[in-house]
PDB file of C-alpha atoms in Angstrom:
ATOM      1  CA  MET A   1      -5.066 -12.203  -8.619  1.00 44.00           C
ATOM      2  CA  LYS A   2      -2.730 -12.806 -11.567  1.00 47.00           C
ATOM      3  CA  ILE A   3      -3.161  -9.163 -12.586  1.00 49.00           C
ATOM      4  CA  LEU A   4      -2.206  -7.974  -9.090  1.00 47.00           C
ATOM      5  CA  ILE A   5       0.878 -10.181  -9.068  1.00 49.00           C
ATOM      6  CA  ALA A   6       1.845  -9.019 -12.555  1.00 45.00           C
ATOM      7  CA  ASN A   7       1.435  -5.384 -11.479  1.00 49.00           C
ATOM      8  CA  LEU A   8       3.555  -5.980  -8.384  1.00 49.00           C
ATOM      9  CA  ILE A   9       6.291  -7.633 -10.459  1.00 47.00           C
ATOM     10  CA  CYS A  10       6.288  -4.707 -12.901  1.00 45.00           C
ATOM     11  CA  LEU A  11       6.478  -2.277  -9.995  1.00 49.00           C
ATOM     12  CA  LEU A  12       9.413  -4.180  -8.514  1.00 48.00           C
ATOM     13  CA  LEU A  13      11.250  -3.954 -11.818  1.00 46.00           C
ATOM     14  CA  VAL A  14      10.737  -0.181 -11.923  1.00 50.00           C
ATOM     15  CA  VAL A  15      11.561   0.653  -8.292  1.00 50.00           C
ATOM     16  CA  LYS A  16      15.174  -0.227  -7.606  1.00 52.00           C
ATOM     17  CA  PRO A  17      16.933   0.388  -4.301  1.00 53.00           C
ATOM     18  CA  SER A  18      18.796   3.667  -4.353  1.00 54.00           C
ATOM     19  CA  LEU A  19      20.807   5.823  -2.007  1.00 52.00           C
ATOM     20  CA  GLN A  20      18.776   8.825  -3.127  1.00 63.00           C
ATOM     21  CA  LEU A  21      15.113   9.222  -2.219  1.00 69.00           C
ATOM     22  CA  LEU A  22      12.577   9.859  -4.950  1.00 73.00           C
ATOM     23  CA  GLU A  23      11.435  13.441  -4.450  1.00 75.00           C
ATOM     24  CA  THR A  24       8.105  13.956  -6.131  1.00 78.00           C
ATOM     25  CA  GLN A  25       4.591  15.043  -5.237  1.00 83.00           C
ATOM     26  CA  ALA A  26       2.414  11.953  -5.289  1.00 86.00           C
ATOM     27  CA  ASP A  27      -0.200  10.029  -3.397  1.00 89.00           C
ATOM     28  CA  VAL A  28       0.837   6.361  -3.388  1.00 91.00           C
ATOM     29  CA  LEU A  29      -1.781   3.881  -2.230  1.00 93.00           C
ATOM     30  CA  PHE A  30      -0.930   0.223  -1.700  1.00 95.00           C
ATOM     31  CA  ILE A  31      -3.951  -2.072  -1.936  1.00 95.00           C
ATOM     32  CA  LEU A  32      -3.058  -5.380  -0.304  1.00 95.00           C
ATOM     33  CA  ASP A  33      -4.982  -8.630  -0.778  1.00 95.00           C
ATOM     34  CA  THR A  34      -5.588 -10.396   2.558  1.00 94.00           C
ATOM     35  CA  SER A  35      -7.845 -13.117   1.151  1.00 93.00           C
ATOM     36  CA  GLY A  36      -7.455 -16.775   2.032  1.00 92.00           C
ATOM     37  CA  SER A  37      -5.936 -17.628  -1.347  1.00 92.00           C
ATOM     38  CA  ILE A  38      -2.915 -15.396  -0.669  1.00 93.00           C
ATOM     39  CA  GLY A  39      -1.731 -17.121   2.494  1.00 93.00           C
ATOM     40  CA  LYS A  40       0.094 -15.619   5.451  1.00 94.00           C
ATOM     41  CA  ALA A  41       3.615 -16.089   4.016  1.00 94.00           C
ATOM     42  CA  ASN A  42       2.746 -14.321   0.757  1.00 95.00           C
ATOM     43  CA  PHE A  43       0.971 -11.554   2.657  1.00 95.00           C
ATOM     44  CA  THR A  44       4.157 -10.970   4.666  1.00 95.00           C
ATOM     45  CA  ILE A  45       6.096 -10.711   1.393  1.00 95.00           C
ATOM     46  CA  MET A  46       3.524  -8.180   0.120  1.00 95.00           C
ATOM     47  CA  LYS A  47       3.823  -6.062   3.270  1.00 96.00           C
ATOM     48  CA  ASN A  48       7.628  -6.106   3.194  1.00 96.00           C
ATOM     49  CA  THR A  49       7.618  -5.170  -0.490  1.00 95.00           C
ATOM     50  CA  ALA A  50       5.194  -2.286   0.111  1.00 95.00           C
ATOM     51  CA  ALA A  51       7.313  -1.058   3.046  1.00 94.00           C
ATOM     52  CA  ASN A  52      10.490  -1.233   0.949  1.00 94.00           C
ATOM     53  CA  ILE A  53       8.921   0.612  -1.987  1.00 92.00           C
ATOM     54  CA  ALA A  54       7.502   3.268   0.354  1.00 91.00           C
ATOM     55  CA  GLY A  55      11.009   3.727   1.744  1.00 89.00           C
ATOM     56  CA  GLN A  56      12.211   4.910  -1.661  1.00 90.00           C
ATOM     57  CA  PHE A  57      10.134   8.099  -1.483  1.00 89.00           C
ATOM     58  CA  LYS A  58      10.623  11.333   0.412  1.00 88.00           C
ATOM     59  CA  ILE A  59       7.582  11.221   2.685  1.00 87.00           C
ATOM     60  CA  SER A  60       5.999  14.512   3.758  1.00 86.00           C
ATOM     61  CA  LYS A  61       2.802  16.504   3.312  1.00 84.00           C
ATOM     62  CA  LYS A  62       4.478  18.469   0.506  1.00 86.00           C
ATOM     63  CA  ASP A  63       6.112  15.486  -1.214  1.00 88.00           C
ATOM     64  CA  THR A  64       4.868  11.902  -1.342  1.00 90.00           C
ATOM     65  CA  GLN A  65       2.119  10.572   0.911  1.00 91.00           C
ATOM     66  CA  VAL A  66       1.639   6.816   1.279  1.00 93.00           C
ATOM     67  CA  GLY A  67      -1.477   4.956   2.345  1.00 93.00           C
ATOM     68  CA  VAL A  68      -2.523   1.327   2.632  1.00 95.00           C
ATOM     69  CA  ASP A  69      -5.913  -0.280   2.054  1.00 94.00           C
ATOM     70  CA  VAL A  70      -6.545  -4.009   2.498  1.00 95.00           C
ATOM     71  CA  PHE A  71      -9.281  -6.257   1.159  1.00 93.00           C
ATOM     72  CA  SER A  72     -10.640  -9.770   1.173  1.00 93.00           C
ATOM     73  CA  THR A  73     -14.408 -10.269   1.489  1.00 93.00           C
ATOM     74  CA  GLY A  74     -14.567  -6.648   2.681  1.00 91.00           C
ATOM     75  CA  PHE A  75     -12.126  -3.747   2.747  1.00 91.00           C
ATOM     76  CA  ARG A  76     -10.622  -1.274   5.171  1.00 91.00           C
ATOM     77  CA  THR A  77      -8.125   1.556   5.273  1.00 92.00           C
ATOM     78  CA  GLU A  78      -5.123   0.644   7.397  1.00 94.00           C
ATOM     79  CA  ILE A  79      -3.089   3.816   6.807  1.00 92.00           C
ATOM     80  CA  LYS A  80      -4.597   7.034   5.442  1.00 91.00           C
ATOM     81  CA  LEU A  81      -2.538   8.928   2.897  1.00 90.00           C
ATOM     82  CA  LYS A  82      -2.048  11.952   5.108  1.00 84.00           C
ATOM     83  CA  SER A  83      -1.608  10.165   8.434  1.00 86.00           C
ATOM     84  CA  LEU A  84       2.115   9.298   8.573  1.00 81.00           C
ATOM     85  CA  ASN A  85       4.941  11.579   7.482  1.00 80.00           C
ATOM     86  CA  LEU A  86       7.878   9.751   9.043  1.00 82.00           C
ATOM     87  CA  ILE A  87       9.161   6.876   6.901  1.00 85.00           C
ATOM     88  CA  GLN A  88      10.271   4.770   9.861  1.00 89.00           C
ATOM     89  CA  LEU A  89       6.765   4.853  11.361  1.00 91.00           C
ATOM     90  CA  LEU A  90       5.160   4.225   7.995  1.00 91.00           C
ATOM     91  CA  ARG A  91       7.293   1.130   7.364  1.00 93.00           C
ATOM     92  CA  TYR A  92       6.708  -0.079  10.938  1.00 93.00           C
ATOM     93  CA  PHE A  93       2.917   0.168  10.628  1.00 94.00           C
ATOM     94  CA  ILE A  94       2.851  -1.426   7.162  1.00 95.00           C
ATOM     95  CA  LYS A  95       4.689  -4.460   8.518  1.00 95.00           C
ATOM     96  CA  ARG A  96       2.222  -4.739  11.440  1.00 95.00           C
ATOM     97  CA  ILE A  97      -0.919  -4.965   9.277  1.00 96.00           C
ATOM     98  CA  PRO A  98      -2.673  -8.205  10.263  1.00 94.00           C
ATOM     99  CA  TYR A  99      -3.431 -10.981   7.805  1.00 94.00           C
ATOM    100  CA  GLY A 100      -7.106 -11.779   7.347  1.00 87.00           C
ATOM    101  CA  SER A 101      -8.814 -14.371   5.219  1.00 87.00           C
ATOM    102  CA  GLY A 102     -11.969 -14.665   3.207  1.00 89.00           C
ATOM    103  CA  GLY A 103     -12.926 -14.121  -0.396  1.00 92.00           C
ATOM    104  CA  THR A 104     -11.251 -11.934  -2.987  1.00 91.00           C
ATOM    105  CA  LYS A 105     -13.458  -8.915  -3.689  1.00 92.00           C
ATOM    106  CA  THR A 106     -10.951  -6.705  -5.466  1.00 92.00           C
ATOM    107  CA  TYR A 107     -13.660  -4.449  -6.863  1.00 91.00           C
ATOM    108  CA  LEU A 108     -14.644  -3.342  -3.341  1.00 90.00           C
ATOM    109  CA  ALA A 109     -11.094  -2.203  -2.631  1.00 89.00           C
ATOM    110  CA  LEU A 110     -10.828  -0.330  -5.927  1.00 92.00           C
ATOM    111  CA  ASP A 111     -14.182   1.390  -5.336  1.00 92.00           C
ATOM    112  CA  HIS A 112     -13.098   2.325  -1.806  1.00 88.00           C
ATOM    113  CA  ALA A 113      -9.801   3.738  -3.081  1.00 90.00           C
ATOM    114  CA  ARG A 114     -11.583   5.853  -5.677  1.00 89.00           C
ATOM    115  CA  GLU A 115     -14.415   7.021  -3.439  1.00 90.00           C
ATOM    116  CA  SER A 116     -12.594   7.463  -0.120  1.00 87.00           C
ATOM    117  CA  SER A 117      -8.821   6.980  -0.048  1.00 87.00           C
ATOM    118  CA  PHE A 118      -8.019   9.541  -2.738  1.00 84.00           C
ATOM    119  CA  THR A 119     -10.307  12.259  -1.382  1.00 83.00           C
ATOM    120  CA  LYS A 120      -9.166  15.591   0.028  1.00 81.00           C
ATOM    121  CA  LYS A 121     -10.262  14.401   3.487  1.00 82.00           C
ATOM    122  CA  ASN A 122      -7.874  11.432   3.401  1.00 75.00           C
ATOM    123  CA  GLY A 123      -5.150  12.630   1.031  1.00 70.00           C
ATOM    124  CA  LYS A 124      -4.049  15.860  -0.544  1.00 59.00           C
TER     125      LYS A 124
END
């Protein structure tokens, strides 16, 4: 968990609010921890941070696509990379992801991202 928090802090230092959208071709996947050790308040902070970072990109099929996977004892895809191309909808659905609980099986989420989320079927 400390690694995830450290990565999030580093990401926050790199992505600063701007009046200009980042225009680049990328698949950005947020993997959010919904385990019991995170807590509902921290999960809300994670979702808001992911929504704010996603809002910095120009979202479209030709530019950046954003997806969200969540994990605790298991994993699931909440938003596929190619499913939402309107930033307002993307941010809305990120903020509505429900908090779960359970263990912290990070490796399942990383395997799922590699094997499913970043495939042509679900992304570019």
